[in-house]
Amino acid sequence: MSVPDYMQCAEDHQTLLVVVQPIGIVPEESFFRIYKRISAVSQVNVRDSQRVLYIRYRHHYPPENNEWGDFQTHRKVVGLITITDCSSAKEWPQTFEKFHLQKEMYGSTLYDSRLFVFGLQGEIAEQPRTDVAFYPSYDECETVEKRIEDFIESLFIVLESKRLDRATDKSGDKIPLLCVPFEKKDFVGLDTDSRHYKKRCQGRMRKHVGDLCLQAGMLQDSLVHYHMAVELLRSVNDFLWLGAALEGLCSASVIYHYPGGTGGKVGSRRAQGGSLSTEAGNRHRPGALTSNGINADTSAEIGRAKNCLSPEDIIDKYKEAISYYGKYKNAGVIELEACVKAVRVLAIQKRSMEASEFLQNAVYINLRQLSEEEKIQRYSILSELYERIGFHRKSAFFKRIAAMQCAAPSIPEPGWRACYKLLLETLPGYSLSLDPKDFSKGTHRGWAAVQIKALVCNCFLIHFKHIYFLEKKDVTQSLESYTAKCPGTMEFITLPDGLKLPPVPFTKLPIVRSVKLLNLPTSLRPHKMKSLLGQNVSTKSPFIYSPIIAHSRGEERSKKIDFQWVQGDVCEVQLMVYNPMPFELRVENMGLLTTGVEFESLPAALSLPAESGLYPVTLVGVPQTTGQITVNGYHTSVFGVFSDCLLDNLPGVKTNGCTVEVIPALPRLQISTSLPRSAHTLQPSSGDEISTNVSVQLYNGETQQLVIKLENIGTEPLEKLEVTAKTVNTKEKLYGDFLTWKLEDTLSQFPLKPGKIATFIVNIKVKLDFSCQENLLQDLSDDGISVSGLPLSSPFRQVVKPRVETKPINPQESSKVGDFSHVKVSE
């Protein structure tokens, strides 16, 4: 026997094996639809009996395994069901001939067989036949399940007759010697009349009858026969069959102790109609029926419990049986399957360490040269069994081997999808996750060295802090070579089975420690102001903009900040970053991620030295609409991988707030004058204003014009202009108006459209009384006359508040005169 069944469990010893196969060309979908309905009839209550028959269906079974049917009867194909398409009467003879040829393949062991014909109608289909069932189509076959139940009853009749025939002690009859295929040549020429030979025959036959009793639903009888077989076979050192008898004893005891089964399928051992088998479900009830339908008394229950192994003894006997199998090279499959059955029992008993010993033994069992598909199946089952006993990392190890086997060089067409699917299933065993959020939590579980080997995905591996310098360099180089062929994006990857793989943003390349939203430059900041003329400005005036909206402060987000950005102006966000890599890091296409308003991010590129320490980076953008804007994070392109890094997923990031108000675009005014700028100021700026100083020197009684050019360098029209003048009071008498202008000429040019220039003329006339003031002229020569205005070639957003009426002066300077004017433009 060369093909192991890794799904075997102890309760399979009580099943009858039925093979379901197609004949001719049958659509795969149609075949498996019928196969599913047939295999659903897996447990049948025998008519006029309390016994339950369990059926095991296979749609493929190697004929060489069938040759071991005398050794363990559950390996023997006792039933054959064939499915075929036949559309005309001409095809029928050939179809029926194929059915007979198929039966010959398992002819030596078959109890009964059935042929299901779909599509044939007419005279042939109307003839009553026992072994053939005709159906018009795959959709019109309501009686399939009933036909299968009748078929199973016919199997039971043959099984029962064989059991009775071989269980009856016929004095004087010679008991045949049952053999496995490789033993037949060893018994040629033996003395068949020796006592040793007869005991061997008796022991093997007792074991065989025990198998038949177990299949026939007679658990108590099977236990008795197995015990007798063990004694006989042990006395003649027939180790291979002694191991089989011990395994049969273990299987019967497992069925008694664990009626729910050990295969892991919930309800797999329940009989149809919800009734439990007599042996399993009723054994603890007084007056329960025995397997042959006769009322059981207390002595029968006591006898069964006496013959049954305890849970601890079951494992000991499994170990003994496996040790006997190990003596025979040709029994490798039997030994391997016994190990698998013992592990399933130990998993229920929660004896993980002992189960791992059985699995370790199974790993080193030498079989014939396995195909790649068989290797994949073997490692996958080992992984599943390790998972069942709680050895998650060991399970992941064997599943990873199975994955690598899917893409082995010897396979002409590697199964990359299966490989990738298995690799994904290994991650929980290595305490790894595909969720990028788990990498940003700062906690670590599992063995780092093992996890590095398991992380085939370079994006995750780069985030792994336990890799060394050379490993980091190798990983990044291989990643760049991959992304040159297929760039990394932030799109989800959907696998064929529906699993969605989230993207992996490079939140640690570079690492961001703080995010700060910056206020606009002073010349661009919006301010709420009062009229320079002292009048209350209507709330409808475009000159005043209030960002305050009538709503509760409690509804505002906790991260909202107290300054505003302006639509259409360049806004800045400063990040403090550093490069954790031991080599220079190039970050391309780095920009802001925002929500709330339409925002044009202006990407930047930077190069960070190796392990650079904190490094300031300013990211800019232009809001295109008004409202509240929230900076959610930033995007980068590193090693060809595009990443969207959200601030919520970055631990330990400090910020002064992430939400700011964007107000509508405001006018921008640039002012130039005809006078030269002053070398010093009369009064320091308060910080809320934008001012400049020009100077002029005049003689008493002289008049000069100051020409002020107002240029709209923004995108919004200027609609309003206010001009005021104030003179610092002195002890000297000032005759007439010092500054005079005619605003009407300038206002006639308003509204001032973008790109247009308006001219405003101010007349400066000096007329002072110099009597008794000897040092006044010198003071005026020192100070000149100062006019407050705006910086040349600078955007103009607002005008400063009026200066104080008086300014602090020294006693020696009490005679100095200062004068200035203010210009204010509003929308």
CSV table of N, CA and C in Angstrom, one decimal, residues 18-79:
chain,number,residue,atom,x,y,z
A,18,VAL,N,-17.4,2.7,0.2
A,18,VAL,CA,-18.1,2.8,-1.0
A,18,VAL,C,-17.4,3.8,-2.0
A,19,VAL,N,-17.1,3.3,-3.2
A,19,VAL,CA,-16.5,4.2,-4.2
A,19,VAL,C,-17.5,4.7,-5.2
A,20,VAL,N,-17.6,6.0,-5.4
A,20,VAL,CA,-18.5,6.6,-6.4
A,20,VAL,C,-17.6,7.2,-7.5
A,21,GLN,N,-17.9,6.7,-8.8
A,21,GLN,CA,-17.1,7.1,-9.9
A,21,GLN,C,-17.9,7.3,-11.1
A,22,PRO,N,-17.5,8.2,-12.0
A,22,PRO,CA,-18.2,8.4,-13.3
A,22,PRO,C,-17.8,7.4,-14.3
A,23,ILE,N,-18.7,7.2,-15.3
A,23,ILE,CA,-18.4,6.3,-16.4
A,23,ILE,C,-18.6,7.2,-17.7
A,24,GLY,N,-17.6,7.2,-18.5
A,24,GLY,CA,-17.7,8.0,-19.7
A,24,GLY,C,-17.5,9.5,-19.4
A,25,ILE,N,-18.0,10.3,-20.2
A,25,ILE,CA,-17.9,11.8,-20.1
A,25,ILE,C,-19.1,12.3,-19.3
A,26,VAL,N,-18.8,12.7,-18.0
A,26,VAL,CA,-19.9,13.2,-17.2
A,26,VAL,C,-19.4,14.6,-16.7
A,27,PRO,N,-20.3,15.6,-16.9
A,27,PRO,CA,-19.9,17.0,-16.4
A,27,PRO,C,-19.5,17.0,-15.0
A,28,GLU,N,-18.3,17.6,-14.7
A,28,GLU,CA,-17.8,17.6,-13.3
A,28,GLU,C,-18.8,18.1,-12.3
A,29,GLU,N,-19.5,19.3,-12.7
A,29,GLU,CA,-20.4,19.9,-11.8
A,29,GLU,C,-21.6,18.9,-11.5
A,30,SER,N,-22.1,18.3,-12.5
A,30,SER,CA,-23.2,17.3,-12.4
A,30,SER,C,-22.8,16.1,-11.5
A,31,PHE,N,-21.6,15.6,-11.8
A,31,PHE,CA,-21.1,14.5,-11.0
A,31,PHE,C,-21.1,14.8,-9.5
A,32,PHE,N,-20.4,15.9,-9.2
A,32,PHE,CA,-20.3,16.2,-7.7
A,32,PHE,C,-21.6,16.7,-7.1
A,33,ARG,N,-22.5,17.1,-7.9
A,33,ARG,CA,-23.8,17.4,-7.3
A,33,ARG,C,-24.5,16.1,-6.9
A,34,ILE,N,-24.4,15.1,-7.7
A,34,ILE,CA,-25.0,13.8,-7.3
A,34,ILE,C,-24.2,13.2,-6.2
A,35,TYR,N,-22.8,13.3,-6.3
A,35,TYR,CA,-21.9,12.7,-5.2
A,35,TYR,C,-22.2,13.3,-3.9
A,36,LYS,N,-22.5,14.6,-3.8
A,36,LYS,CA,-22.8,15.3,-2.6
A,36,LYS,C,-24.1,14.7,-2.0
A,37,ARG,N,-25.1,14.4,-2.8
A,37,ARG,CA,-26.4,13.8,-2.3
A,37,ARG,C,-26.2,12.4,-1.8
A,38,ILE,N,-25.3,11.7,-2.6
A,38,ILE,CA,-25.1,10.3,-2.2
A,38,ILE,C,-24.3,10.2,-0.8
A,39,SER,N,-23.2,11.0,-0.7
A,39,SER,CA,-22.4,11.0,0.5
A,39,SER,C,-23.2,11.5,1.7
A,40,ALA,N,-24.3,12.2,1.5
A,40,ALA,CA,-25.1,12.7,2.7
A,40,ALA,C,-25.7,11.5,3.4
A,41,VAL,N,-25.9,10.4,2.7
A,41,VAL,CA,-26.4,9.2,3.3
A,41,VAL,C,-25.3,8.4,3.9
A,42,SER,N,-24.7,8.8,5.0
A,42,SER,CA,-23.5,8.2,5.6
A,42,SER,C,-23.9,7.3,6.8
A,43,GLN,N,-25.1,7.4,7.3
A,43,GLN,CA,-25.4,6.6,8.5
A,43,GLN,C,-26.9,6.1,8.3
A,44,VAL,N,-27.0,4.8,8.4
A,44,VAL,CA,-28.3,4.2,8.1
A,44,VAL,C,-28.7,3.2,9.2
A,45,ASN,N,-29.9,3.3,9.7
A,45,ASN,CA,-30.4,2.4,10.7
A,45,ASN,C,-30.9,1.1,10.0
A,46,VAL,N,-30.3,0.0,10.4
A,46,VAL,CA,-30.6,-1.2,9.7
A,46,VAL,C,-32.1,-1.6,10.1
A,47,ARG,N,-32.8,-2.0,9.1
A,47,ARG,CA,-34.3,-2.4,9.3
A,47,ARG,C,-34.4,-3.6,10.2
A,48,ASP,N,-35.4,-3.6,11.1
A,48,ASP,CA,-35.6,-4.6,12.1
A,48,ASP,C,-34.4,-4.9,12.9
A,49,SER,N,-33.6,-3.9,13.2
A,49,SER,CA,-32.4,-4.0,14.1
A,49,SER,C,-32.1,-2.7,14.7
A,50,GLN,N,-31.4,-2.8,15.8
A,50,GLN,CA,-31.0,-1.6,16.5
A,50,GLN,C,-29.6,-1.1,16.0
A,51,ARG,N,-29.0,-1.8,15.1
A,51,ARG,CA,-27.7,-1.4,14.6
A,51,ARG,C,-27.7,-0.2,13.7
A,52,VAL,N,-26.5,0.4,13.6
A,52,VAL,CA,-26.4,1.5,12.7
A,52,VAL,C,-25.1,1.2,11.8
A,53,LEU,N,-25.3,1.4,10.5
A,53,LEU,CA,-24.2,1.2,9.6
A,53,LEU,C,-23.6,2.6,9.2
A,54,TYR,N,-22.3,2.7,9.2
A,54,TYR,CA,-21.6,3.9,8.9
A,54,TYR,C,-20.9,3.7,7.5
A,55,ILE,N,-21.1,4.6,6.6
A,55,ILE,CA,-20.6,4.5,5.2
A,55,ILE,C,-19.5,5.6,5.0
A,56,ARG,N,-18.4,5.2,4.4
A,56,ARG,CA,-17.4,6.2,4.0
A,56,ARG,C,-17.3,6.2,2.5
A,57,TYR,N,-17.5,7.3,1.9
A,57,TYR,CA,-17.6,7.4,0.4
A,57,TYR,C,-16.2,8.0,-0.1
A,58,ARG,N,-15.8,7.6,-1.2
A,58,ARG,CA,-14.6,8.1,-1.9
A,58,ARG,C,-14.9,8.1,-3.4
A,59,HIS,N,-14.5,9.2,-4.0
A,59,HIS,CA,-14.7,9.3,-5.5
A,59,HIS,C,-13.4,8.8,-6.2
A,60,HIS,N,-12.3,8.6,-5.4
A,60,HIS,CA,-11.1,8.0,-6.0
A,60,HIS,C,-10.4,7.1,-4.9
A,61,TYR,N,-10.1,5.9,-5.3
A,61,TYR,CA,-9.4,5.0,-4.3
A,61,TYR,C,-8.4,4.1,-5.1
A,62,PRO,N,-7.2,4.1,-4.7
A,62,PRO,CA,-6.2,3.3,-5.4
A,62,PRO,C,-6.5,1.8,-5.3
A,63,PRO,N,-6.5,1.1,-6.4
A,63,PRO,CA,-6.8,-0.4,-6.3
A,63,PRO,C,-5.8,-1.1,-5.4
A,64,GLU,N,-4.5,-0.7,-5.4
A,64,GLU,CA,-3.5,-1.4,-4.5
A,64,GLU,C,-3.9,-1.3,-3.1
A,65,ASN,N,-4.5,-0.3,-2.6
A,65,ASN,CA,-4.9,-0.2,-1.2
A,65,ASN,C,-6.0,-1.2,-0.9
A,66,ASN,N,-6.8,-1.5,-1.9
A,66,ASN,CA,-7.9,-2.5,-1.7
A,66,ASN,C,-7.3,-3.9,-1.4
A,67,GLU,N,-6.1,-4.2,-1.8
A,67,GLU,CA,-5.5,-5.5,-1.5
A,67,GLU,C,-5.2,-5.7,0.0
A,68,TRP,N,-5.3,-4.6,0.8
A,68,TRP,CA,-5.1,-4.8,2.2
A,68,TRP,C,-6.4,-4.9,2.9
A,69,GLY,N,-7.5,-5.3,2.2
A,69,GLY,CA,-8.8,-5.4,2.8
A,69,GLY,C,-8.9,-6.5,3.9
A,70,ASP,N,-8.1,-7.6,3.7
A,70,ASP,CA,-8.2,-8.6,4.7
A,70,ASP,C,-7.5,-8.2,6.0
A,71,PHE,N,-6.5,-7.4,5.8
A,71,PHE,CA,-5.7,-6.9,7.0
A,71,PHE,C,-6.5,-6.0,7.9
A,72,GLN,N,-7.2,-5.1,7.3
A,72,GLN,CA,-8.2,-4.2,8.0
A,72,GLN,C,-9.4,-4.0,7.0
A,73,THR,N,-10.5,-4.5,7.4
A,73,THR,CA,-11.7,-4.6,6.5
A,73,THR,C,-12.2,-3.2,6.1
A,74,HIS,N,-11.9,-2.1,6.9
A,74,HIS,CA,-12.4,-0.8,6.5
A,74,HIS,C,-11.6,-0.3,5.3
A,75,ARG,N,-10.5,-0.9,4.9
A,75,ARG,CA,-9.8,-0.5,3.7
A,75,ARG,C,-10.3,-1.2,2.4
A,76,LYS,N,-11.3,-2.1,2.6
A,76,LYS,CA,-11.8,-2.9,1.5
A,76,LYS,C,-13.0,-2.2,0.8
A,77,VAL,N,-13.0,-2.1,-0.5
A,77,VAL,CA,-14.1,-1.5,-1.2
A,77,VAL,C,-15.2,-2.5,-1.3
A,78,VAL,N,-16.3,-2.3,-0.6
A,78,VAL,CA,-17.4,-3.3,-0.6
A,78,VAL,C,-18.5,-2.8,-1.5
A,79,GLY,N,-18.6,-1.5,-1.9
A,79,GLY,CA,-19.7,-1.0,-2.7
A,79,GLY,C,-19.1,-0.1,-3.8
